[in-house]
PDB file of C-alpha atoms in Angstrom:
ATOM      1  CA  LEU G   1      95.130  30.913   1.346  1.00 71.00           C
ATOM      2  CA  PRO G   2      93.457  30.281  -2.011  1.00 72.00           C
ATOM      3  CA  PRO G   3      91.244  33.105  -3.291  1.00 75.00           C
ATOM      4  CA  ASP G   4      87.772  33.440  -1.808  1.00 75.00           C
ATOM      5  CA  PRO G   5      85.508  31.316  -4.058  1.00 73.00           C
ATOM      6  CA  ALA G   6      82.661  33.839  -3.842  1.00 76.00           C
ATOM      7  CA  THR G   7      84.555  37.066  -4.542  1.00 81.00           C
ATOM      8  CA  GLY G   8      87.871  35.923  -6.015  1.00 79.00           C
ATOM      9  CA  ARG G   9      89.740  38.178  -3.577  1.00 82.00           C
ATOM     10  CA  ARG G  10      92.968  37.165  -1.875  1.00 82.00           C
ATOM     11  CA  ARG G  11      92.628  35.692   1.614  1.00 79.00           C
ATOM     12  CA  GLN G  12      95.190  35.679   4.410  1.00 80.00           C
ATOM     13  CA  GLN G  13      95.288  34.061   7.794  1.00 78.00           C
ATOM     14  CA  ARG G  14      97.507  35.235  10.608  1.00 80.00           C
ATOM     15  CA  GLY G  15      98.643  33.504  13.753  1.00 80.00           C
ATOM     16  CA  ALA G  16     100.866  34.364  16.693  1.00 82.00           C
ATOM     17  CA  GLY G  17     101.846  33.159  20.117  1.00 84.00           C
ATOM     18  CA  PHE G  18     103.938  30.162  19.113  1.00 85.00           C
ATOM     19  CA  ARG G  19     106.766  29.315  21.491  1.00 88.00           C
ATOM     20  CA  THR G  20     108.998  27.718  18.867  1.00 89.00           C
ATOM     21  CA  ARG G  21     109.508  27.810  15.149  1.00 85.00           C
ATOM     22  CA  LYS G  22     108.427  24.147  14.965  1.00 82.00           C
ATOM     23  CA  GLU G  23     105.060  24.995  16.564  1.00 84.00           C
ATOM     24  CA  ALA G  24     104.555  27.822  14.059  1.00 81.00           C
ATOM     25  CA  GLU G  25     105.445  25.561  11.109  1.00 78.00           C
ATOM     26  CA  ALA G  26     103.093  22.844  12.385  1.00 78.00           C
ATOM     27  CA  ALA G  27     100.272  25.399  12.610  1.00 80.00           C
ATOM     28  CA  LEU G  28     101.084  26.635   9.095  1.00 76.00           C
ATOM     29  CA  ASN G  29     100.986  23.082   7.714  1.00 70.00           C
ATOM     30  CA  GLU G  30      97.630  22.502   9.376  1.00 74.00           C
ATOM     31  CA  VAL G  31      96.201  25.680   7.816  1.00 72.00           C
ATOM     32  CA  LEU G  32      97.593  24.779   4.386  1.00 65.00           C
ATOM     33  CA  ALA G  33      96.196  21.241   4.614  1.00 63.00           C
ATOM     34  CA  GLY G  34      92.692  22.606   5.156  1.00 62.00           C
ATOM     35  CA  ALA G  35      92.990  25.510   2.731  1.00 55.00           C
ATOM     36  CA  ASP G  36      91.211  24.006  -0.262  1.00 52.00           C
ATOM     37  CA  GLY G  37      88.625  26.764  -0.523  1.00 46.00           C
ATOM     38  CA  ALA G  38      86.081  27.560   2.118  1.00 44.00           C
ATOM     39  CA  PRO G  39      86.725  26.772   5.766  1.00 47.00           C
ATOM     40  CA  LEU G  40      84.974  23.876   7.442  1.00 51.00           C
ATOM     41  CA  GLY G  41      81.488  24.604   8.720  1.00 52.00           C
ATOM     42  CA  ARG G  42      81.270  26.184  12.148  1.00 46.00           C
ATOM     43  CA  ALA G  43      79.455  23.150  13.573  1.00 50.00           C
ATOM     44  CA  ALA G  44      82.254  20.817  12.520  1.00 54.00           C
ATOM     45  CA  GLY G  45      83.653  18.963  15.462  1.00 54.00           C
ATOM     46  CA  ARG G  46      80.784  19.548  17.852  1.00 81.00           C
ATOM     47  CA  GLN G  47      78.093  17.822  15.808  1.00 92.00           C
ATOM     48  CA  THR G  48      77.336  14.164  16.524  1.00 95.00           C
ATOM     49  CA  VAL G  49      76.525  11.515  13.932  1.00 96.00           C
ATOM     50  CA  HIS G  50      72.925  11.556  15.212  1.00 97.00           C
ATOM     51  CA  GLU G  51      72.586  15.328  14.742  1.00 96.00           C
ATOM     52  CA  PHE G  52      74.113  15.245  11.261  1.00 97.00           C
ATOM     53  CA  LEU G  53      71.900  12.314  10.212  1.00 97.00           C
ATOM     54  CA  ASP G  54      68.805  14.211  11.360  1.00 96.00           C
ATOM     55  CA  GLU G  55      69.857  17.234   9.285  1.00 96.00           C
ATOM     56  CA  TRP G  56      70.767  15.036   6.302  1.00 96.00           C
ATOM     57  CA  LEU G  57      67.432  13.214   6.348  1.00 96.00           C
ATOM     58  CA  THR G  58      65.538  16.507   6.640  1.00 96.00           C
ATOM     59  CA  ALA G  59      67.466  18.017   3.713  1.00 95.00           C
ATOM     60  CA  ASN G  60      66.948  14.927   1.526  1.00 95.00           C
ATOM     61  CA  LYS G  61      63.203  14.412   2.045  1.00 94.00           C
ATOM     62  CA  PRO G  62      61.124  13.738  -1.064  1.00 92.00           C
ATOM     63  CA  PRO G  63      61.223  15.000  -3.788  1.00 92.00           C
ATOM     64  CA  VAL G  64      65.045  15.059  -3.411  1.00 92.00           C
ATOM     65  CA  LEU G  65      64.970  11.285  -2.832  1.00 93.00           C
ATOM     66  CA  SER G  66      62.125   8.994  -3.769  1.00 95.00           C
ATOM     67  CA  PRO G  67      59.757   8.325  -0.870  1.00 96.00           C
ATOM     68  CA  THR G  68      60.717   4.645  -0.608  1.00 96.00           C
ATOM     69  CA  THR G  69      64.469   5.387  -0.688  1.00 96.00           C
ATOM     70  CA  TRP G  70      64.066   8.089   1.946  1.00 96.00           C
ATOM     71  CA  LYS G  71      62.006   5.778   4.183  1.00 97.00           C
ATOM     72  CA  GLY G  72      64.626   3.025   3.827  1.00 96.00           C
ATOM     73  CA  TYR G  73      67.407   5.462   4.747  1.00 97.00           C
ATOM     74  CA  ALA G  74      65.424   6.793   7.717  1.00 97.00           C
ATOM     75  CA  ASP G  75      64.882   3.228   8.950  1.00 96.00           C
ATOM     76  CA  LEU G  76      68.596   2.417   8.577  1.00 95.00           C
ATOM     77  CA  ALA G  77      69.514   5.549  10.506  1.00 96.00           C
ATOM     78  CA  ARG G  78      66.963   4.974  13.279  1.00 96.00           C
ATOM     79  CA  ASN G  79      67.438   1.213  13.733  1.00 94.00           C
ATOM     80  CA  ARG G  80      71.118   0.596  13.012  1.00 95.00           C
ATOM     81  CA  VAL G  81      73.303   3.699  12.880  1.00 96.00           C
ATOM     82  CA  ILE G  82      71.996   5.992  15.638  1.00 96.00           C
ATOM     83  CA  PRO G  83      71.745   3.348  18.393  1.00 95.00           C
ATOM     84  CA  ARG G  84      75.361   2.254  17.833  1.00 95.00           C
ATOM     85  CA  ILE G  85      77.377   5.302  16.723  1.00 96.00           C
ATOM     86  CA  GLY G  86      74.904   8.190  16.991  1.00 95.00           C
ATOM     87  CA  ALA G  87      76.632   9.689  20.046  1.00 96.00           C
ATOM     88  CA  VAL G  88      80.070   9.824  18.368  1.00 96.00           C
ATOM     89  CA  ARG G  89      81.199  13.289  17.293  1.00 96.00           C
ATOM     90  CA  LEU G  90      81.393  13.477  13.511  1.00 94.00           C
ATOM     91  CA  GLU G  91      85.014  14.616  13.474  1.00 93.00           C
ATOM     92  CA  ALA G  92      85.969  11.808  15.911  1.00 94.00           C
ATOM     93  CA  LEU G  93      84.655   9.126  13.555  1.00 95.00           C
ATOM     94  CA  THR G  94      87.524   6.854  12.473  1.00 95.00           C
ATOM     95  CA  PRO G  95      87.829   3.867  10.143  1.00 96.00           C
ATOM     96  CA  LYS G  96      88.327   1.659  13.236  1.00 96.00           C
ATOM     97  CA  ILE G  97      85.068   2.852  14.818  1.00 96.00           C
ATOM     98  CA  LEU G  98      83.273   2.158  11.537  1.00 97.00           C
ATOM     99  CA  ARG G  99      84.923  -1.258  11.124  1.00 96.00           C
ATOM    100  CA  ASP G 100      83.826  -2.194  14.648  1.00 96.00           C
ATOM    101  CA  PHE G 101      80.341  -0.856  13.864  1.00 96.00           C
ATOM    102  CA  TYR G 102      79.995  -3.123  10.789  1.00 96.00           C
ATOM    103  CA  THR G 103      81.354  -6.089  12.757  1.00 95.00           C
ATOM    104  CA  ASP G 104      78.795  -5.429  15.493  1.00 94.00           C
ATOM    105  CA  LEU G 105      76.014  -5.295  12.912  1.00 93.00           C
ATOM    106  CA  ARG G 106      77.160  -8.552  11.350  1.00 92.00           C
ATOM    107  CA  GLU G 107      77.520 -10.413  14.656  1.00 91.00           C
ATOM    108  CA  ASN G 108      74.948  -8.902  17.034  1.00 90.00           C
ATOM    109  CA  CYS G 109      72.180  -7.223  15.051  1.00 85.00           C
ATOM    110  CA  VAL G 110      68.989  -9.234  14.711  1.00 80.00           C
ATOM    111  CA  GLY G 111      67.152  -9.282  11.415  1.00 75.00           C
ATOM    112  CA  ARG G 112      63.883 -10.948  10.419  1.00 76.00           C
ATOM    113  CA  ASN G 113      65.287 -14.483  10.382  1.00 76.00           C
ATOM    114  CA  GLY G 114      67.949 -14.307  13.079  1.00 79.00           C
ATOM    115  CA  ARG G 115      71.188 -12.521  12.282  1.00 86.00           C
ATOM    116  CA  LEU G 116      71.307  -9.589   9.904  1.00 90.00           C
ATOM    117  CA  ALA G 117      71.970 -10.666   6.313  1.00 91.00           C
ATOM    118  CA  PRO G 118      75.388  -9.742   4.838  1.00 92.00           C
ATOM    119  CA  GLN G 119      73.651  -7.687   2.135  1.00 93.00           C
ATOM    120  CA  SER G 120      71.882  -5.663   4.846  1.00 94.00           C
ATOM    121  CA  VAL G 121      75.242  -4.857   6.441  1.00 95.00           C
ATOM    122  CA  ARG G 122      76.548  -3.830   2.986  1.00 96.00           C
ATOM    123  CA  ASN G 123      73.470  -1.615   2.464  1.00 96.00           C
ATOM    124  CA  THR G 124      74.197   0.089   5.794  1.00 96.00           C
ATOM    125  CA  TYR G 125      77.815   0.654   4.667  1.00 97.00           C
ATOM    126  CA  THR G 126      76.590   2.218   1.409  1.00 97.00           C
ATOM    127  CA  PHE G 127      74.169   4.499   3.279  1.00 97.00           C
ATOM    128  CA  VAL G 128      76.812   5.650   5.794  1.00 97.00           C
ATOM    129  CA  ASN G 129      79.234   6.259   2.925  1.00 97.00           C
ATOM    130  CA  ARG G 130      76.698   8.429   1.087  1.00 97.00           C
ATOM    131  CA  VAL G 131      75.985  10.492   4.210  1.00 97.00           C
ATOM    132  CA  LEU G 132      79.697  11.005   4.989  1.00 96.00           C
ATOM    133  CA  GLU G 133      80.460  11.937   1.363  1.00 95.00           C
ATOM    134  CA  ASP G 134      77.816  14.648   1.692  1.00 94.00           C
ATOM    135  CA  ALA G 135      79.459  15.772   4.947  1.00 94.00           C
ATOM    136  CA  VAL G 136      82.732  16.204   3.047  1.00 92.00           C
ATOM    137  CA  ARG G 137      80.965  18.046   0.211  1.00 93.00           C
ATOM    138  CA  LEU G 138      79.326  20.377   2.737  1.00 91.00           C
ATOM    139  CA  ARG G 139      82.723  20.939   4.418  1.00 90.00           C
ATOM    140  CA  VAL G 140      81.577  19.495   7.734  1.00 92.00           C
ATOM    141  CA  LEU G 141      84.349  16.868   7.466  1.00 92.00           C
ATOM    142  CA  LYS G 142      87.748  17.096   5.787  1.00 91.00           C
ATOM    143  CA  GLU G 143      87.654  13.479   4.629  1.00 93.00           C
ATOM    144  CA  ASN G 144      85.342  10.482   4.662  1.00 95.00           C
ATOM    145  CA  PRO G 145      86.578   7.920   7.227  1.00 96.00           C
ATOM    146  CA  ASN G 146      84.304   5.283   5.684  1.00 96.00           C
ATOM    147  CA  ARG G 147      86.544   5.150   2.599  1.00 95.00           C
ATOM    148  CA  LEU G 148      89.248   3.550   4.742  1.00 94.00           C
ATOM    149  CA  ALA G 149      86.918   1.159   6.591  1.00 95.00           C
ATOM    150  CA  PRO G 150      86.781  -2.316   5.053  1.00 94.00           C
ATOM    151  CA  ARG G 151      83.701  -2.790   2.890  1.00 95.00           C
ATOM    152  CA  PRO G 152      81.533  -5.646   4.218  1.00 94.00           C
ATOM    153  CA  LYS G 153      81.671  -8.755   2.040  1.00 94.00           C
ATOM    154  CA  VAL G 154      78.591 -10.435   0.641  1.00 93.00           C
ATOM    155  CA  PRO G 155      79.173 -14.124  -0.083  1.00 91.00           C
ATOM    156  CA  LYS G 156      77.979 -15.385  -3.436  1.00 90.00           C
ATOM    157  CA  THR G 157      75.144 -17.868  -3.226  1.00 86.00           C
ATOM    158  CA  GLU G 158      74.051 -20.559  -5.637  1.00 88.00           C
ATOM    159  CA  ALA G 159      70.599 -20.142  -7.103  1.00 88.00           C
ATOM    160  CA  ASN G 160      68.244 -22.989  -6.233  1.00 90.00           C
ATOM    161  CA  VAL G 161      66.871 -23.978  -9.636  1.00 93.00           C
ATOM    162  CA  TRP G 162      64.296 -26.678 -10.261  1.00 92.00           C
ATOM    163  CA  SER G 163      65.221 -29.643 -12.399  1.00 93.00           C
ATOM    164  CA  PRO G 164      63.080 -30.242 -15.515  1.00 95.00           C
ATOM    165  CA  GLU G 165      61.267 -33.060 -13.665  1.00 95.00           C
ATOM    166  CA  GLU G 166      60.443 -30.786 -10.698  1.00 94.00           C
ATOM    167  CA  ALA G 167      59.235 -28.038 -13.022  1.00 94.00           C
ATOM    168  CA  SER G 168      56.980 -30.408 -14.987  1.00 95.00           C
ATOM    169  CA  GLU G 169      55.593 -31.846 -11.718  1.00 94.00           C
ATOM    170  CA  PHE G 170      54.793 -28.320 -10.526  1.00 94.00           C
ATOM    171  CA  ILE G 171      53.061 -27.484 -13.797  1.00 95.00           C
ATOM    172  CA  ALA G 172      51.081 -30.738 -13.714  1.00 93.00           C
ATOM    173  CA  ARG G 173      49.546 -29.826 -10.311  1.00 86.00           C
TER     174      ARG G 173
END
């Protein structure tokens, strides 16, 4: 394994009990794939999205994030993410689950004026991506499955601009 980042000392990992050489080589490849420094956190795999979001929000309370940003993130987590994918184990999260989650938001989530706006779905994507990037940085996940999920599209809209006549009529009132 690579040297211990804290002490610089050499690290080794041993394994035994493989029935075939192929099993041993597969185990070796798995260890080497995850050997980019420190091991994954001990809670990795058992922690749900809900549990990790609670920890993440607690760790990022103001002054780490501005109060309004933190409140917006807490609302996104409570109203959109946790009810739909909060029970999923963090390590079991896949791009397909996330794609289906964004589709569900787009088609079934109710906003102020009916369906949720495309920009609101995109904001949820950005929030989930930020949280999962932190999970990778903290070594709770090996990779961010949101990177492979399709990013929700926001259609471009034309601005509704007054004509000079409409503007002068408004000013005249």
